[in-house]
Amino acid sequence: MEHHDLNNNTPTTAPFQISQGQGHHHHPKFNNKSRRVRHKSVQFDDNIFLHGDNSRLIYVNDPRRTNEKYEFTGNEIRTSKYTVLTFLPKNIFTQFHRLAYLYFLAICALNQLPPLAVFGRTVSLFPLLFVLCVTAIKDAYEDWRRHRSDRNENNREAHVLQPCGQFRLKRWKNIEAGEVVKIFADEMIPADMVLLGTSNQSGIAYIQTMNLDGESNLKTRYARQETASAVSQEACAVSGVIRCEQPNRNIYEFTANMEFNGKKFPFNQSYIVLRGCILKNTDWVVGVVVYAGQETKAMLNSAASLLKRSKLESYMNRETLWLSVFLFVMCSVVALSMGLWLVRHQLQLDTLPY
């Protein structure tokens, strides 16, 4: 359980602990992996700023200065595997990871040689080409659905603070690190953001992290009182510099410092809301984007998966390999025996009945 001081509403416990009560479900995609891979984070205090390659600077409400210096990635995401140009070579390469395809390709290639041809050269290609085409069509349809899902996700809209001081709608894919974003109740978080203020005077917000870790219980997040006092429903007067750690996939840890109005104060995981979370029981929150797009913790945890194989397919690959080895050994023995026999009987070849 998190405890906070009623005066400043700052958590007294450093790490945010996920409740393990009954009835909570854990998503296997993120929960186990994130707990298994524990990235060592640099600890901050009120008077220490991290320098060098271990940190990045985020200029609050100054995305141009932030991105000109560091060239961060945009907020556009991509989960599809192929493009129009890469589909054919990548798909064929993936399909030929099945040893059965390589086996039949070798048979077709040998059948194109006149001395070894057993049946029609063109006919021998039809079965393999049919299987390759059907699989390619299936993969193309699945990847088209991924492209459509990515397009819908990237074209969502969120309220972003403009130079004029007002919040205007902006597509997710155009949001940059350093921009100040306002999220309303039941809306999804478009990027990893450090909270600057909430509709609650105590700086408290509640989020649902089911899309990240599969847990249905709400999590508490906080905004520092130093910044919350400068945030209202209509405007945000916060400007400063946040120095945070480099992007990593650990959804349970975050360390950063902020310099604001001549003061320095730390942030931990209780002050950050991650992409994919949903704001609950809170009218609105305002935060600054620190990680966007492929650098968000959600996307780092959804890296391209390895080629999945069923037990039957693995068994077939193994049996095909042994069959190929057996055929190679048998053909080698027969060819060698035939060669030796011809050497011994080369003078009698003209008189043999066959």
XYZ file of C-alpha atoms in Angstrom:
354
model
C 0.000 0.000 0.000
C 1.266 3.502 -0.769
C 1.260 6.129 2.008
C 1.518 9.817 1.330
C 1.856 12.924 3.379
C -1.355 14.922 3.547
C 0.612 18.152 3.245
C 2.410 17.481 0.008
C 0.791 14.241 -1.176
C 4.160 12.754 -2.007
C 4.564 9.008 -1.623
C 6.909 7.996 1.150
C 7.726 4.642 -0.373
C 10.143 4.743 -3.282
C 9.028 1.845 -5.458
C 5.438 1.491 -6.587
C 4.208 -1.933 -5.544
C 1.587 -3.748 -7.605
C -1.154 -5.226 -5.472
C -1.223 -9.016 -5.437
C -4.677 -9.518 -3.967
C -7.134 -12.148 -5.029
C -9.113 -11.606 -8.170
C -6.347 -9.757 -9.975
C -5.253 -11.193 -13.254
C -1.737 -10.882 -14.625
C -1.098 -10.443 -18.296
C 1.624 -12.887 -19.428
C 2.945 -10.562 -22.112
C 4.315 -7.885 -19.819
C 4.024 -8.928 -16.204
C 6.334 -11.933 -16.142
C 8.877 -10.536 -18.570
C 9.084 -7.202 -16.791
C 9.542 -8.875 -13.438
C 12.168 -11.192 -14.866
C 14.143 -8.461 -16.603
C 14.925 -5.990 -13.846
C 16.871 -3.096 -15.264
C 19.203 -1.417 -12.833
C 18.121 2.202 -12.540
C 20.260 5.100 -11.444
C 19.046 6.573 -8.185
C 18.387 10.305 -7.963
C 18.074 12.664 -5.056
C 17.014 16.282 -4.720
C 20.472 17.694 -5.382
C 21.908 15.332 -8.006
C 21.419 15.518 -11.749
C 22.610 12.701 -13.950
C 24.986 13.731 -16.724
C 26.369 12.023 -19.804
C 24.924 9.187 -21.821
C 22.852 7.769 -18.974
C 20.159 10.440 -19.145
C 18.158 12.608 -21.501
C 16.892 16.169 -21.193
C 13.231 17.006 -21.728
C 12.393 20.695 -22.011
C 8.829 21.075 -20.767
C 6.530 22.642 -23.367
C 9.469 23.143 -25.742
C 9.400 20.156 -28.125
C 11.477 21.923 -30.772
C 14.418 22.451 -28.435
C 14.022 18.953 -27.016
C 13.974 17.163 -30.360
C 16.562 19.328 -32.132
C 19.165 18.400 -29.554
C 18.410 14.697 -29.173
C 16.406 13.728 -32.293
C 13.969 11.549 -30.380
C 11.622 9.242 -32.250
C 8.115 10.457 -33.032
C 5.014 9.003 -31.457
C 4.034 6.943 -34.500
C 4.099 3.202 -33.864
C 4.335 0.215 -36.164
C 3.504 -3.372 -35.295
C 3.245 -4.706 -38.860
C 5.924 -7.046 -40.184
C 6.051 -6.145 -43.863
C 5.923 -3.273 -46.316
C 5.053 -3.425 -50.001
C 8.744 -3.678 -50.911
C 9.812 -6.147 -48.223
C 6.815 -8.481 -48.239
C 7.921 -10.878 -50.983
C 11.554 -11.487 -49.899
C 10.824 -11.533 -46.165
C 7.791 -13.772 -46.506
C 9.581 -16.283 -48.733
C 12.559 -16.280 -46.369
C 10.236 -16.941 -43.421
C 8.375 -19.740 -45.188
C 11.562 -21.552 -46.138
C 12.417 -21.881 -42.467
C 10.266 -24.993 -42.777
C 12.579 -27.809 -43.797
C 9.823 -29.548 -45.751
C 9.733 -26.599 -48.149
C 13.498 -26.816 -48.648
C 13.215 -30.553 -49.241
C 10.592 -30.180 -51.975
C 12.481 -27.236 -53.469
C 15.542 -29.468 -53.798
C 13.413 -32.188 -55.428
C 12.009 -29.643 -57.911
C 15.497 -28.334 -58.698
C 16.865 -31.830 -59.333
C 13.859 -32.622 -61.507
C 14.792 -29.738 -63.816
C 18.002 -31.595 -64.802
C 17.302 -33.854 -67.826
C 19.364 -36.834 -66.574
C 17.491 -36.778 -63.245
C 14.000 -35.803 -64.414
C 11.353 -38.261 -63.265
C 8.216 -36.366 -64.339
C 7.381 -33.112 -66.121
C 9.614 -30.193 -65.201
C 6.787 -27.645 -64.985
C 4.347 -29.950 -63.230
C 6.836 -30.574 -60.422
C 6.715 -26.882 -59.458
C 2.931 -26.621 -59.039
C 2.498 -28.222 -55.565
C 5.240 -26.140 -53.940
C 4.137 -22.897 -55.620
C 0.538 -23.508 -54.556
C 1.494 -23.912 -50.888
C 3.773 -20.851 -51.001
C 1.066 -18.687 -52.580
C -1.677 -19.725 -50.154
C 0.570 -19.061 -47.143
C 1.673 -15.712 -48.581
C -1.954 -14.626 -49.075
C -2.776 -15.551 -45.470
C 0.263 -13.645 -44.143
C -0.557 -10.624 -46.315
C -4.104 -10.466 -44.941
C -2.905 -10.699 -41.339
C -0.318 -7.972 -41.896
C -2.903 -5.765 -43.593
C -4.966 -5.970 -40.420
C -1.907 -4.908 -38.421
C -1.411 -1.917 -40.731
C -5.064 -0.962 -40.261
C -4.761 -1.243 -36.480
C -1.584 0.879 -36.505
C -3.290 3.513 -38.654
C -6.273 3.730 -36.298
C -3.959 3.984 -33.296
C -1.726 6.647 -34.825
C -4.692 8.764 -35.932
C -6.240 9.032 -32.486
C -6.352 12.555 -31.095
C -5.305 14.141 -27.816
C -5.299 17.697 -26.461
C -1.814 19.223 -26.764
C -0.739 22.610 -25.393
C -0.086 25.105 -28.189
C 2.201 28.189 -28.181
C -0.913 30.347 -27.805
C -1.479 28.759 -24.393
C -4.560 26.742 -25.319
C -5.020 22.996 -25.677
C -5.827 21.872 -29.221
C -6.496 18.431 -30.673
C -3.502 16.749 -32.277
C -3.035 13.304 -33.749
C -1.072 10.860 -31.656
C 1.477 10.217 -34.391
C 2.424 13.923 -34.409
C 3.003 14.228 -30.661
C 6.652 14.804 -29.709
C 8.746 14.457 -26.580
C 8.562 17.658 -24.543
C 4.962 18.493 -25.446
C 2.387 19.018 -22.714
C -0.692 16.811 -23.162
C -4.054 16.925 -21.425
C -6.003 13.692 -20.928
C -9.638 13.500 -19.853
C -11.463 10.760 -17.959
C -11.687 7.365 -19.699
C -9.188 8.423 -22.373
C -6.085 6.412 -23.196
C -2.616 7.777 -22.537
C -0.890 8.475 -25.907
C 2.722 8.355 -24.660
C 4.772 7.920 -21.492
C 4.188 11.140 -19.540
C 5.312 12.672 -16.260
C 2.298 14.144 -14.490
C 2.376 17.904 -13.934
C -1.122 18.410 -12.547
C -4.536 16.796 -12.110
C -8.125 17.841 -11.514
C -7.666 16.743 -7.909
C -6.255 19.506 -5.721
C -4.080 16.921 -3.996
C -2.457 15.984 -7.309
C -3.807 12.421 -7.282
C -4.911 10.512 -10.387
C -6.111 6.967 -10.958
C -5.225 4.860 -13.974
C -6.097 1.412 -15.266
C -3.090 -0.597 -16.472
C -4.928 -3.629 -17.853
C -3.442 -3.102 -21.329
C 0.061 -3.299 -19.842
C 0.057 -5.900 -17.092
C -3.464 -7.357 -17.209
C -4.371 -6.139 -13.721
C -7.886 -4.771 -13.303
C -7.339 -2.797 -10.098
C -6.714 0.932 -10.385
C -3.270 2.373 -9.687
C -2.597 5.692 -7.995
C -0.359 8.261 -9.629
C 0.709 11.666 -8.369
C 1.658 15.124 -9.578
C 4.187 17.127 -7.592
C 2.677 20.024 -5.676
C 5.414 22.253 -7.093
C 3.993 21.801 -10.609
C 0.346 21.077 -9.793
C -0.123 24.613 -8.481
C 0.841 25.981 -11.919
C -1.646 23.795 -13.809
C -5.331 24.584 -14.292
C -8.094 23.166 -16.447
C -7.594 25.856 -19.081
C -3.835 26.417 -19.062
C -0.443 25.127 -17.972
C 2.227 27.568 -16.822
C 4.885 24.931 -16.167
C 8.267 25.328 -17.854
C 11.424 23.596 -16.796
C 13.846 20.787 -17.536
C 13.388 17.092 -16.764
C 16.426 14.820 -16.737
C 15.333 11.196 -16.951
C 16.827 7.788 -17.620
C 17.164 6.295 -21.079
C 14.171 4.303 -22.398
C 13.884 0.778 -21.029
C 11.201 -1.912 -20.861
C 10.833 -1.989 -17.081
C 7.270 -0.824 -16.419
C 7.749 -0.876 -12.636
C 10.621 1.611 -12.361
C 11.292 5.178 -13.427
C 13.822 7.724 -12.177
C 14.111 11.387 -13.081
C 14.743 14.895 -11.749
C 13.105 18.177 -12.630
C 14.356 21.737 -12.321
C 11.458 24.164 -11.936
C 11.398 27.715 -10.558
C 14.915 27.314 -9.205
C 14.078 24.106 -7.349
C 15.164 20.543 -8.031
C 13.027 17.580 -7.074
C 12.916 13.876 -8.030
C 10.365 11.710 -9.801
C 9.833 7.973 -9.497
C 7.387 5.517 -11.046
C 4.518 6.992 -9.019
C 4.663 10.166 -11.104
C 4.617 8.650 -14.602
C 1.697 7.318 -16.642
C 2.505 4.924 -19.476
C 1.149 4.642 -22.985
C -1.864 2.336 -23.128
C -3.112 3.149 -19.618
C -6.624 4.589 -19.223
C -7.472 7.495 -16.931
C -10.167 6.567 -14.404
C -12.057 8.403 -11.632
C -10.197 11.605 -12.497
C -11.637 14.440 -14.584
C -8.349 15.326 -16.271
C -4.585 15.218 -15.970
C -1.810 17.228 -17.602
C 1.600 15.722 -18.288
C 4.745 16.184 -20.334
C 5.826 13.507 -22.808
C 9.191 11.934 -21.923
C 9.073 8.795 -24.116
C 7.165 8.608 -27.396
C 6.400 6.009 -30.049
C 8.745 3.041 -30.217
C 10.598 4.281 -27.100
C 7.592 3.906 -24.811
C 7.737 1.073 -22.330
C 4.698 -0.588 -23.901
C 6.321 -0.736 -27.340
C 9.685 -1.851 -25.952
C 7.868 -4.790 -24.367
C 6.089 -5.666 -27.607
C 9.205 -6.246 -29.700
C 8.951 -8.476 -32.745
C 8.308 -12.010 -31.590
C 10.266 -14.973 -32.807
C 8.802 -17.298 -35.408
C 6.267 -19.488 -33.641
C 6.310 -23.216 -34.298
C 3.894 -25.862 -33.145
C 5.070 -29.184 -31.746
C 3.822 -30.894 -34.895
C 5.821 -28.541 -37.116
C 8.965 -29.029 -35.037
C 8.450 -32.790 -35.248
C 7.989 -32.596 -39.024
C 11.152 -30.517 -39.406
C 13.131 -33.054 -37.407
C 11.751 -36.008 -39.357
C 12.336 -34.225 -42.675
C 15.936 -33.604 -41.698
C 16.497 -37.266 -40.841
C 14.770 -38.321 -44.070
C 17.023 -36.012 -46.087
C 20.127 -37.356 -44.367
C 18.991 -40.937 -44.980
C 18.308 -40.270 -48.677
C 21.655 -38.532 -49.103
C 23.546 -41.415 -47.482
C 21.597 -44.026 -49.453
C 22.129 -42.221 -52.782
C 25.827 -41.756 -52.010
C 26.262 -45.463 -51.226
C 24.379 -46.537 -54.365
C 26.308 -44.103 -56.584
C 29.647 -45.198 -55.112
C 28.750 -48.871 -55.519
C 27.662 -48.282 -59.104
C 30.920 -46.493 -59.851
C 33.002 -49.324 -58.429
C 30.979 -51.892 -60.353
C 31.488 -49.998 -63.634
C 35.229 -49.821 -63.038
C 35.433 -53.574 -62.482
C 33.222 -54.500 -65.443
C 34.095 -51.781 -67.952
C 35.540 -54.381 -70.403
C 32.350 -56.430 -70.300
C 29.833 -53.600 -70.799
C 29.354 -54.364 -74.523
C 28.515 -58.009 -73.884
C 26.102 -57.536 -70.969
C 22.524 -58.626 -71.847
C 21.036 -55.292 -70.630
